[in-house]
Short mmCIF file of C-alpha atoms in Angstrom, two decimals:
data_model
loop_
_atom_site.label_atom_id
_atom_site.label_comp_id
_atom_site.label_asym_id
_atom_site.label_seq_id
_atom_site.Cartn_x
_atom_site.Cartn_y
_atom_site.Cartn_z
CA MET A 1 0.00 0.00 0.00
CA THR A 2 1.28 3.47 -0.79
CA LYS A 3 0.93 6.55 1.36
CA THR A 4 1.61 10.21 0.79
CA MET A 5 4.60 11.86 2.41
CA THR A 6 6.81 14.91 1.86
CA LEU A 7 10.30 15.14 0.47
CA ARG A 8 11.76 17.40 3.15
CA SER A 9 15.42 16.67 3.95
CA LEU A 10 15.91 13.29 2.28
CA ALA A 11 19.24 13.15 0.49
CA THR A 12 18.73 10.59 -2.23
CA ILE A 13 15.92 9.55 -4.51
CA THR A 14 16.12 6.20 -6.22
CA TYR A 15 14.56 6.08 -9.62
CA ILE A 16 13.75 3.17 -11.83
CA ALA A 17 13.82 4.39 -15.41
CA MET A 18 11.54 2.48 -17.68
CA TYR A 19 12.66 2.99 -21.23
CA ALA A 20 11.94 1.44 -24.61
CA THR A 21 13.87 0.92 -27.81
CA LEU A 22 12.74 -0.36 -31.16
CA ILE A 23 14.83 -3.35 -32.18
CA PRO A 24 15.04 -4.10 -35.92
CA GLY A 25 13.07 -7.18 -36.82
CA VAL A 26 10.96 -7.05 -33.68
CA SER A 27 7.44 -5.75 -34.17
CA SER A 28 6.69 -4.95 -30.53
CA VAL A 29 8.42 -2.37 -28.38
CA GLN A 30 11.02 -3.87 -26.06
CA ARG A 31 11.08 -2.81 -22.43
CA GLY A 32 13.72 -2.60 -19.74
CA LEU A 33 14.18 -1.40 -16.21
CA SER A 34 17.22 0.48 -15.01
CA THR A 35 18.04 1.95 -11.62
CA PHE A 36 20.07 4.97 -10.78
CA SER A 37 20.38 7.42 -7.90
CA ILE A 38 20.44 11.17 -8.13
CA HIS A 39 21.58 13.37 -5.26
CA HIS A 40 19.69 16.56 -4.60
CA HIS A 41 19.51 19.29 -2.01
CA HIS A 42 15.87 20.27 -2.02
CA ALA A 43 12.58 19.52 -3.70
CA ALA A 44 12.78 22.34 -6.19
CA ALA A 45 15.94 21.33 -8.05
CA PHE A 46 18.17 18.49 -9.09
CA VAL A 47 21.98 18.73 -9.10
CA SER A 48 24.50 16.94 -11.27
CA PRO A 49 25.32 13.34 -10.40
CA PRO A 50 28.71 12.99 -8.67
CA SER A 51 30.33 10.86 -11.38
CA LYS A 52 30.53 11.07 -15.15
CA ARG A 53 29.19 7.57 -15.65
CA MET A 54 26.50 6.20 -13.40
CA ALA A 55 26.13 2.45 -13.45
CA THR A 56 22.63 1.15 -13.92
CA ARG A 57 21.44 -2.40 -13.91
CA ILE A 58 18.33 -4.14 -15.09
CA THR A 59 16.70 -5.38 -11.91
CA ARG A 60 13.88 -7.63 -13.03
CA SER A 61 11.50 -8.34 -15.85
CA VAL A 62 8.05 -6.92 -15.18
CA HIS A 63 5.05 -6.74 -17.50
CA LEU A 64 4.50 -3.02 -18.01
CA PRO A 65 2.63 -0.79 -20.43
CA THR A 66 4.58 -0.22 -23.62
CA SER A 67 4.93 3.50 -22.95
CA PHE A 68 8.26 4.33 -21.33
CA HIS A 69 7.30 7.66 -19.83
CA TRP A 70 6.89 6.50 -16.25
CA TYR A 71 9.78 6.48 -13.85
CA PHE A 72 9.19 4.68 -10.59
CA SER A 73 10.94 2.66 -7.89
CA ASN A 74 10.44 -1.09 -7.62
CA LYS A 75 12.99 -1.86 -4.97
CA VAL A 76 12.70 -1.01 -1.27
CA SER A 77 15.74 -0.28 0.82
CA SER A 78 15.51 -1.56 4.38
CA SER A 79 17.76 1.17 5.65
CA SER A 80 16.24 4.22 4.03
CA SER A 81 13.01 5.37 2.46
CA SER A 82 12.52 4.85 -1.27
CA LEU A 83 10.40 7.42 -2.98
CA VAL A 84 8.56 7.58 -6.21
CA VAL A 85 8.54 10.74 -8.28
CA PRO A 86 6.63 10.28 -11.54
CA PHE A 87 8.67 12.03 -14.16
CA MET A 88 8.11 12.54 -17.85
CA ALA A 89 11.12 13.30 -20.01
CA ASN A 90 11.37 14.89 -23.40
CA VAL A 91 10.80 12.15 -25.98
CA GLN A 92 13.80 13.06 -28.08
CA ASN A 93 16.07 12.72 -25.05
CA VAL A 94 14.56 9.43 -23.95
CA GLY A 95 14.99 8.11 -27.45
CA ARG A 96 18.74 8.56 -27.14
CA ILE A 97 18.93 5.87 -24.48
CA ASN A 98 20.03 2.56 -25.93
CA ASN A 99 19.39 -0.89 -24.58
CA SER A 100 22.67 -1.10 -22.63
CA SER A 101 23.56 -1.62 -18.99
CA PHE A 102 24.42 1.99 -18.22
CA LEU A 103 23.34 5.54 -18.91
CA GLU A 104 25.66 8.48 -19.35
CA SER A 105 25.19 10.90 -16.50
CA ASN A 106 25.01 13.87 -18.88
CA VAL A 107 22.08 12.18 -20.66
CA ILE A 108 20.32 11.70 -17.32
CA GLU A 109 20.98 15.31 -16.42
CA GLU A 110 19.76 16.51 -19.82
CA MET A 111 16.59 14.46 -19.43
CA LEU A 112 15.91 15.99 -16.04
CA HIS A 113 16.49 19.54 -17.21
CA ALA A 114 15.00 19.25 -20.70
CA GLU A 115 13.05 22.35 -21.58
CA ASN A 116 10.03 20.37 -22.70
CA SER A 117 10.09 17.93 -19.82
CA VAL A 118 7.42 17.91 -17.15
CA LEU A 119 7.82 17.05 -13.46
CA LEU A 120 4.54 15.42 -12.51
CA ALA A 121 4.81 15.17 -8.76
CA THR A 122 4.58 18.04 -6.36
CA GLU A 123 6.03 17.84 -2.87
CA SER A 124 2.75 16.58 -1.41
CA GLN A 125 2.30 13.93 -4.08
CA ILE A 126 5.49 11.94 -3.64
CA LEU A 127 4.66 8.36 -2.75
CA ASP A 128 6.29 6.11 -0.18
CA VAL A 129 7.08 2.68 -1.58
CA SER A 130 6.23 -0.26 0.64
CA SER A 131 5.90 -3.03 -1.94
CA ASP A 132 8.44 -4.64 -4.24
CA ILE A 133 6.65 -3.63 -7.42
CA ILE A 134 4.38 -0.69 -8.08
CA ASP A 135 1.51 -1.12 -10.50
CA PRO A 136 1.76 1.83 -12.95
CA ALA A 137 -2.05 2.07 -13.06
CA THR A 138 -2.15 2.41 -9.27
CA LEU A 139 0.57 5.03 -9.44
CA MET A 140 -1.44 7.03 -11.98
CA ASP A 141 -4.52 6.95 -9.77
CA ASN A 142 -2.47 8.78 -7.12
CA VAL A 143 -1.14 11.51 -9.41
CA ASP A 144 -3.04 14.74 -9.92
CA LEU A 145 -3.27 14.88 -13.71
CA SER A 146 -4.22 18.54 -13.61
CA ILE A 147 -0.58 19.48 -13.12
CA ILE A 148 0.52 17.85 -16.40
CA ASN A 149 1.18 20.39 -19.14
CA ASP A 150 -1.60 20.28 -21.75
CA VAL A 151 -3.18 17.46 -19.71
CA LYS A 152 -1.08 14.71 -21.31
CA SER A 153 -3.50 12.02 -20.24
CA LEU A 154 -5.89 10.00 -22.37
CA LYS A 155 -8.03 9.31 -19.31
CA ALA A 156 -8.38 12.99 -18.58
CA LYS A 157 -9.15 13.86 -22.21
CA LEU A 158 -11.92 11.25 -22.45
CA ASN A 159 -13.21 12.02 -18.95
CA ILE A 160 -12.64 8.43 -17.84
CA ASP A 161 -12.51 7.36 -14.21
CA THR A 162 -10.10 4.43 -14.29
CA LYS A 163 -10.93 3.39 -10.72
CA SER A 164 -14.37 2.34 -11.91
CA ARG A 165 -13.24 0.81 -15.21
CA LEU A 166 -13.69 -2.75 -14.00
CA SER A 167 -17.39 -2.11 -13.44
CA HIS A 168 -17.95 -1.78 -17.19
CA ASN A 169 -19.17 -4.79 -19.14
CA PHE A 170 -16.82 -5.06 -22.10
CA GLN A 171 -17.69 -8.54 -23.29
CA ASN A 172 -19.99 -7.44 -26.11
CA ILE A 173 -17.46 -5.10 -27.74
CA GLN A 174 -16.88 -5.88 -31.40
CA VAL A 175 -13.17 -6.45 -32.08
CA VAL A 176 -12.22 -5.07 -35.51
CA GLY A 177 -8.76 -5.67 -36.97
CA HIS A 178 -7.52 -2.41 -38.50
CA ARG A 179 -6.38 -3.31 -42.03
CA GLY A 180 -6.31 -6.93 -40.87
CA SER A 181 -3.80 -7.95 -38.23
CA LEU A 182 -1.00 -5.66 -39.32
CA TYR A 183 1.55 -6.62 -36.67
CA HIS A 184 1.30 -10.24 -37.82
CA GLU A 185 0.97 -9.82 -41.59
CA LEU A 186 1.20 -7.00 -44.13
CA GLU A 187 -1.77 -4.66 -43.91
CA ASN A 188 -4.70 -4.89 -46.33
CA THR A 189 -3.72 -8.31 -47.68
CA ARG A 190 -5.73 -11.51 -47.93
CA ARG A 191 -3.36 -13.25 -45.53
CA GLY A 192 -3.62 -10.39 -43.04
CA PHE A 193 -7.41 -10.62 -43.00
CA GLN A 194 -7.27 -14.40 -42.71
CA VAL A 195 -5.01 -14.14 -39.66
CA ALA A 196 -7.43 -11.65 -38.08
CA SER A 197 -10.19 -14.20 -38.54
CA GLU A 198 -8.03 -17.03 -37.22
CA ILE A 199 -7.15 -15.25 -33.96
CA GLY A 200 -10.81 -14.48 -33.25
CA CYS A 201 -11.63 -11.01 -34.58
CA ASP A 202 -15.30 -10.24 -35.13
CA ALA A 203 -14.53 -8.04 -38.14
CA VAL A 204 -11.80 -6.38 -40.15
CA GLU A 205 -11.52 -2.89 -41.60
CA LEU A 206 -10.12 -2.29 -45.08
CA ASP A 207 -9.67 0.52 -47.60
CA VAL A 208 -10.97 0.46 -51.17
CA PHE A 209 -10.06 2.30 -54.38
CA LEU A 210 -11.70 2.14 -57.80
CA LEU A 211 -8.95 1.94 -60.43
CA LYS A 212 -9.08 3.25 -63.97
CA CYS A 213 -9.74 -0.27 -65.31
CA GLY A 214 -12.94 -0.46 -63.26
CA SER A 215 -11.56 -2.89 -60.68
CA LEU A 216 -11.90 -2.40 -56.92
CA VAL A 217 -8.68 -3.01 -54.99
CA VAL A 218 -7.84 -3.05 -51.29
CA PHE A 219 -5.09 -0.55 -50.48
CA HIS A 220 -4.40 2.34 -48.11
CA GLY A 221 -1.40 4.34 -49.29
CA GLY A 222 -0.04 7.67 -48.17
CA GLY A 223 -1.57 11.12 -48.13
CA ASP A 224 -4.55 12.32 -46.13
CA ASP A 225 -8.24 11.53 -46.32
CA ALA A 226 -8.78 14.31 -48.86
CA SER A 227 -6.04 12.95 -51.14
CA PRO A 228 -5.25 9.32 -50.31
CA GLY A 229 -3.50 6.49 -52.13
CA TRP A 230 -0.01 7.91 -52.70
CA LEU A 231 2.82 5.43 -53.32
CA ASP A 232 6.03 7.26 -52.35
CA GLU A 233 6.42 5.79 -48.86
CA TYR A 234 4.38 2.64 -49.41
CA CYS A 235 6.16 1.48 -52.57
CA ASN A 236 9.18 3.80 -52.98
CA ILE A 237 7.75 5.16 -56.22
CA GLU A 238 6.09 8.42 -57.20
CA GLY A 239 2.45 8.56 -58.14
CA SER A 240 -0.89 7.27 -56.91
CA ILE A 241 -2.64 3.92 -56.90
CA LEU A 242 -5.22 5.61 -59.13
CA ASP A 243 -2.61 5.78 -61.93
CA TYR A 244 -2.66 2.00 -62.31
CA THR A 245 -4.90 -0.77 -63.53
CA ALA A 246 -5.38 -3.73 -61.20
CA ASP A 247 -3.04 -5.90 -63.30
CA GLU A 248 -0.38 -3.19 -63.29
CA ALA A 249 -0.70 -2.67 -59.54
CA GLN A 250 -0.38 -6.36 -58.78
CA SER A 251 2.50 -6.87 -61.22
CA ASN A 252 4.56 -3.69 -60.80
CA LEU A 253 4.03 -2.32 -57.30
CA VAL A 254 6.30 -3.71 -54.60
CA PHE A 255 5.78 -2.74 -50.97
CA ASN A 256 8.62 -0.95 -49.16
CA PRO A 257 9.65 -3.52 -46.53
CA TYR A 258 11.22 -0.90 -44.27
CA PHE A 259 8.30 1.53 -44.10
CA ALA A 260 7.52 2.08 -40.40
CA GLU A 261 3.77 1.91 -41.04
CA PHE A 262 4.13 -1.79 -41.79
CA GLY A 263 4.12 -3.19 -38.27
CA CYS A 264 4.70 -6.76 -39.45
CA GLY A 265 8.34 -6.03 -40.24
CA PRO A 266 10.35 -6.56 -43.45
CA GLU A 267 10.50 -10.35 -43.26
CA LYS A 268 6.73 -10.53 -43.84
CA ILE A 269 7.09 -8.45 -46.99
CA LYS A 270 10.31 -9.43 -48.77
CA ASN A 271 9.95 -12.44 -51.06
CA ASN A 272 6.44 -13.06 -49.73
CA GLU A 273 3.90 -14.11 -52.32
CA ASP A 274 1.09 -12.93 -50.01
CA ALA A 275 2.39 -9.32 -50.04
CA TYR A 276 0.41 -7.99 -52.99
CA ILE A 277 -2.56 -5.67 -53.57
CA PRO A 278 -5.71 -7.83 -53.65
CA LEU A 279 -9.01 -7.28 -55.39
CA LEU A 280 -11.90 -6.45 -53.08
CA GLU A 281 -13.83 -9.40 -54.49
CA GLU A 282 -11.05 -11.82 -53.46
CA VAL A 283 -11.08 -10.48 -49.91
CA LEU A 284 -14.87 -10.58 -49.62
CA LEU A 285 -15.02 -14.16 -50.85
CA ASP A 286 -12.49 -15.12 -48.15
CA ALA A 287 -14.58 -13.32 -45.54
CA LYS A 288 -17.76 -14.97 -46.74
CA GLU A 289 -16.18 -18.37 -46.22
CA SER A 290 -14.85 -17.52 -42.74
CA ARG A 291 -18.01 -15.55 -41.81
CA LEU A 292 -15.89 -12.52 -40.91
CA SER A 293 -17.64 -9.13 -40.95
CA VAL A 294 -16.01 -6.45 -43.10
CA LYS A 295 -15.94 -2.68 -42.53
CA ILE A 296 -15.28 -1.24 -45.99
CA GLU A 297 -13.90 2.29 -46.00
CA LEU A 298 -14.74 3.97 -49.32
CA LYS A 299 -11.28 5.52 -49.60
CA GLY A 300 -11.15 6.62 -53.18
CA PRO A 301 -13.57 8.53 -55.40
CA GLY A 302 -16.36 6.72 -57.21
CA THR A 303 -16.32 3.73 -54.89
CA ALA A 304 -19.81 3.83 -53.34
CA GLN A 305 -21.91 2.40 -56.15
CA PRO A 306 -19.57 -0.40 -57.40
CA VAL A 307 -18.82 -1.54 -53.84
CA VAL A 308 -22.51 -1.81 -52.95
CA GLU A 309 -23.20 -3.65 -56.20
CA LEU A 310 -20.35 -6.11 -55.50
CA VAL A 311 -21.64 -6.77 -51.98
CA ASP A 312 -25.10 -7.40 -53.40
CA LYS A 313 -23.67 -9.72 -56.06
CA LEU A 314 -21.90 -11.79 -53.39
CA ASP A 315 -24.98 -11.78 -51.13
CA MET A 316 -22.95 -10.34 -48.22
CA VAL A 317 -25.08 -7.42 -47.04
CA ASP A 318 -25.37 -8.82 -43.53
CA GLN A 319 -21.57 -9.10 -43.24
CA CYS A 320 -20.58 -5.72 -44.66
CA TYR A 321 -20.47 -2.10 -43.50
CA PHE A 322 -19.77 0.97 -45.65
CA SER A 323 -17.90 3.94 -44.18
CA SER A 324 -16.13 7.10 -45.27
CA PHE A 325 -14.76 10.45 -44.12
CA ASP A 326 -16.50 11.81 -47.21
CA HIS A 327 -20.06 11.68 -45.94
CA GLU A 328 -21.46 12.22 -49.43
CA ARG A 329 -20.30 8.69 -50.25
CA ILE A 330 -22.25 7.06 -47.44
CA ALA A 331 -25.20 9.34 -48.24
CA LEU A 332 -25.11 7.89 -51.75
CA VAL A 333 -25.16 4.37 -50.28
CA ARG A 334 -28.23 5.29 -48.25
CA GLN A 335 -29.87 6.86 -51.27
CA MET A 336 -29.29 3.68 -53.28
CA ARG A 337 -30.22 1.30 -50.44
CA PRO A 338 -32.73 2.80 -47.96
CA GLU A 339 -34.23 -0.56 -46.94
CA LEU A 340 -35.04 -1.20 -43.31
CA LYS A 341 -35.04 -4.47 -41.40
CA VAL A 342 -37.99 -5.73 -39.37
CA ASP A 343 -36.59 -4.07 -36.22
CA GLY A 344 -36.53 -0.69 -37.98
CA ARG A 345 -32.76 -0.53 -38.36
CA PHE A 346 -31.07 0.01 -41.72
CA LYS A 347 -30.33 -3.18 -43.65
CA TYR A 348 -27.26 -1.59 -45.26
CA LYS A 349 -24.98 -0.43 -42.45
CA THR A 350 -23.05 2.80 -43.00
CA GLY A 351 -20.53 4.61 -40.80
CA ALA A 352 -19.78 8.33 -40.70
CA LEU A 353 -16.06 8.74 -39.98
CA PHE A 354 -14.73 11.76 -38.06
CA GLY A 355 -11.13 12.83 -37.45
CA ASN A 356 -9.40 15.04 -34.91
CA ASP A 357 -11.92 17.86 -34.99
CA VAL A 358 -15.38 16.54 -34.17
CA PRO A 359 -18.02 19.17 -35.02
CA TYR A 360 -20.43 20.16 -32.26
CA ASP A 361 -23.28 18.99 -34.52
CA PHE A 362 -21.65 15.70 -35.56
CA ILE A 363 -24.82 13.76 -34.68
CA ASP A 364 -26.88 15.88 -37.08
CA ILE A 365 -24.22 15.50 -39.78
CA ALA A 366 -24.23 11.70 -39.42
CA GLN A 367 -28.02 11.52 -39.45
CA ARG A 368 -28.28 13.71 -42.55
CA ALA A 369 -25.96 11.25 -44.31
CA GLY A 370 -28.23 8.39 -43.24
CA ALA A 371 -25.48 6.81 -41.12
CA SER A 372 -26.28 3.86 -38.90
CA GLU A 373 -22.95 4.21 -37.09
CA VAL A 374 -20.54 6.95 -36.04
CA HIS A 375 -16.82 6.16 -36.12
CA LEU A 376 -14.72 8.42 -33.88
CA LYS A 377 -10.95 8.61 -33.53
CA TYR A 378 -10.07 6.82 -30.30
CA ASP A 379 -8.93 9.96 -28.46
CA THR A 380 -12.14 11.83 -29.26
CA CYS A 381 -14.42 9.14 -27.78
CA THR A 382 -15.58 11.04 -24.74
CA LYS A 383 -18.30 9.40 -22.69
CA GLU A 384 -20.62 12.27 -23.56
CA ARG A 385 -20.15 11.88 -27.33
CA VAL A 386 -20.54 8.11 -27.23
CA GLN A 387 -23.68 8.40 -25.13
CA SER A 388 -25.18 10.93 -27.55
CA ILE A 389 -24.51 8.56 -30.47
CA HIS A 390 -26.40 5.75 -28.76
CA GLU A 391 -29.24 8.03 -27.70
CA ALA A 392 -29.64 8.99 -31.39
CA GLY A 393 -30.14 5.31 -32.25
CA MET A 394 -26.76 4.79 -33.91
CA ASP A 395 -23.89 2.46 -33.04
CA SER A 396 -20.39 3.64 -32.20
CA MET A 397 -16.86 2.62 -33.12
CA ALA A 398 -13.46 3.90 -31.98
CA TRP A 399 -10.80 3.79 -34.68
CA PHE A 400 -7.08 3.86 -33.98
CA ARG A 401 -4.39 5.46 -36.12
CA GLY A 402 -1.80 3.38 -37.96
CA PRO A 403 1.47 2.35 -36.26
CA ILE A 404 3.31 5.61 -37.01
CA GLY A 405 0.45 7.73 -35.71
CA MET A 406 -0.03 5.64 -32.57
CA ASN A 407 3.69 5.80 -31.76
CA GLU A 408 3.53 9.57 -32.14
CA ASP A 409 0.53 9.82 -29.83
CA VAL A 410 1.93 7.80 -26.94
CA TYR A 411 5.34 9.48 -27.16
CA THR A 412 4.06 13.06 -27.33
CA LYS A 413 0.42 13.27 -26.18
CA TYR A 414 -0.65 10.53 -23.77
CA PHE A 415 1.79 9.51 -21.08
CA ASP A 416 -0.62 7.52 -18.91
CA VAL A 417 -1.09 4.64 -21.36
CA GLY A 418 1.05 2.42 -23.55
CA ASN A 419 0.90 1.98 -27.31
CA GLU A 420 -2.30 -0.04 -27.64
CA ASP A 421 -1.69 -1.99 -24.46
CA SER A 422 -4.46 -3.24 -22.19
CA ASN A 423 -4.40 0.01 -20.24
CA MET A 424 -5.10 2.09 -23.35
CA TYR A 425 -7.85 -0.26 -24.47
CA HIS A 426 -9.48 -0.18 -21.03
CA VAL A 427 -9.57 3.63 -21.13
CA VAL A 428 -11.24 3.76 -24.55
CA MET A 429 -13.65 0.93 -23.75
CA ALA A 430 -14.74 2.77 -20.62
CA SER A 431 -16.20 5.47 -22.89
CA GLY A 432 -18.93 2.99 -23.80
CA VAL A 433 -18.08 2.41 -27.48
CA LYS A 434 -19.55 -0.72 -29.05
CA SER A 435 -16.73 -1.47 -31.52
CA MET A 436 -12.97 -0.88 -31.55
CA CYS A 437 -10.90 -0.88 -34.74
CA VAL A 438 -7.38 -1.63 -33.51
CA ASN A 439 -3.90 -2.49 -34.79
CA ARG A 440 -3.34 -5.10 -32.08
CA PRO A 441 -6.54 -7.17 -32.04
CA ASP A 442 -4.76 -10.00 -30.21
CA VAL A 443 -4.08 -7.65 -27.28
CA LEU A 444 -7.68 -6.45 -27.24
CA LEU A 445 -8.98 -10.02 -27.33
CA GLU A 446 -6.76 -10.93 -24.38
CA THR A 447 -7.86 -7.77 -22.54
CA LEU A 448 -11.47 -8.85 -23.01
CA GLY A 449 -10.68 -12.29 -21.63
CA ARG A 450 -11.31 -13.98 -24.95
CA LYS A 451 -8.93 -16.74 -25.93
CA VAL A 452 -6.79 -15.76 -28.89
CA LYS A 453 -7.08 -18.63 -31.35
CA SER A 454 -4.00 -20.26 -32.82
CA GLU A 455 -3.39 -22.41 -35.87
CA SER A 456 -3.32 -25.48 -33.60
CA ASP A 457 -6.92 -24.73 -32.57
CA ASP A 458 -7.96 -24.87 -36.23
CA ILE A 459 -6.07 -28.12 -36.75
CA ILE A 460 -7.85 -29.72 -33.79
CA THR A 461 -11.21 -28.45 -35.04
CA ASP A 462 -10.58 -29.89 -38.51
CA GLU A 463 -9.65 -33.26 -37.01
CA VAL A 464 -12.82 -33.32 -34.91
CA VAL A 465 -14.95 -32.51 -37.97
CA GLN A 466 -13.32 -35.33 -39.91
CA ILE A 467 -13.91 -37.80 -37.06
CA MET A 468 -17.54 -36.73 -36.70
CA SER A 469 -18.15 -37.11 -40.41
#
């Protein structure tokens, strides 16, 4: 149990620095713990360490949120008090730390005095450590987030009370694999969607373009939502996916294996026959067989009508959703397909996507477009917005940025959660959203207490079916 105490005349504070480095070939962020002591004279300032090099040692392996912004003590000295001072260092400075057994004292000093760094704890908020390991979530519950510059807390931004998070019933949340399961396989590929189905996702999200040959392909590309589909970073070539026919795209475009947006890593891209741009029809036929729901983002121009017609042709209306940031596209879907089901809900499900700036009248905008769902960026899913969506008779979904965007967010904006770890998912789920479109669906499934399926499960199932038949 922790208790509040003051710093007063204590001479030494022991820190445990939790830091992270990206290791080539490893898709997840690696974590380490290092200890070091810093001498000080009073609560208001830190002084230089006494030696040029301060030895630090990894003390133990502890499961922690991916984010490395928290510094805390996990070792209690029997002869003196160990204190915890939550500290958040400038990201650029933290990034200079490598995965070695020591830190240069000048780096430590620079971190502590960095202009953009923020000291979270005031004198009255320093915590006495009386257990071997401190749960970061418990630590956060004891820190006054109002003192963080720009409120660098996802919980605070979404108005979430984490102490009551366990009271929420999360079991019915729809798990949607963003572009498939992109940390396992290349995004927006048939294999990536198949893996999402195999591990237990309820649905996948994908992006669609209509090419000049009249074919619909699944692809994301660079650029923004107003001008998507660029190839420079995705394929190391100038131009847009719209410049190609489907045959040309599949034959000539090669994915850049070292692009940071591809969370699966280069080995899943180089010399991999599955790493190609698929036709939407191929993907939908796979989903029909596996009974996986599909959230189709109408990414490019002219996609609404041919996508709806393809879904009709394949008799997959019940499995498919149509969404777009361009609300005229989903309005066109509603105009073409206004049918209602027996329960009064729309037969053709459409989602109005919103980005960083959610208009005050976003409910009216979605309703005018005939949307049956509202899809909000994860860090705009306040409890109030989500509740208003449900009160208007629509469903809700939180969508997460791609790997580059999520790394940026946890390193610069939200220091109380990791990069799509269980803590982050708990915060967003506590807003009340009904679906979550995530890059790490396996983590979300585990967070929900659902078993993540493996290939061995499928093998056993196939054997049972053969025996029964």
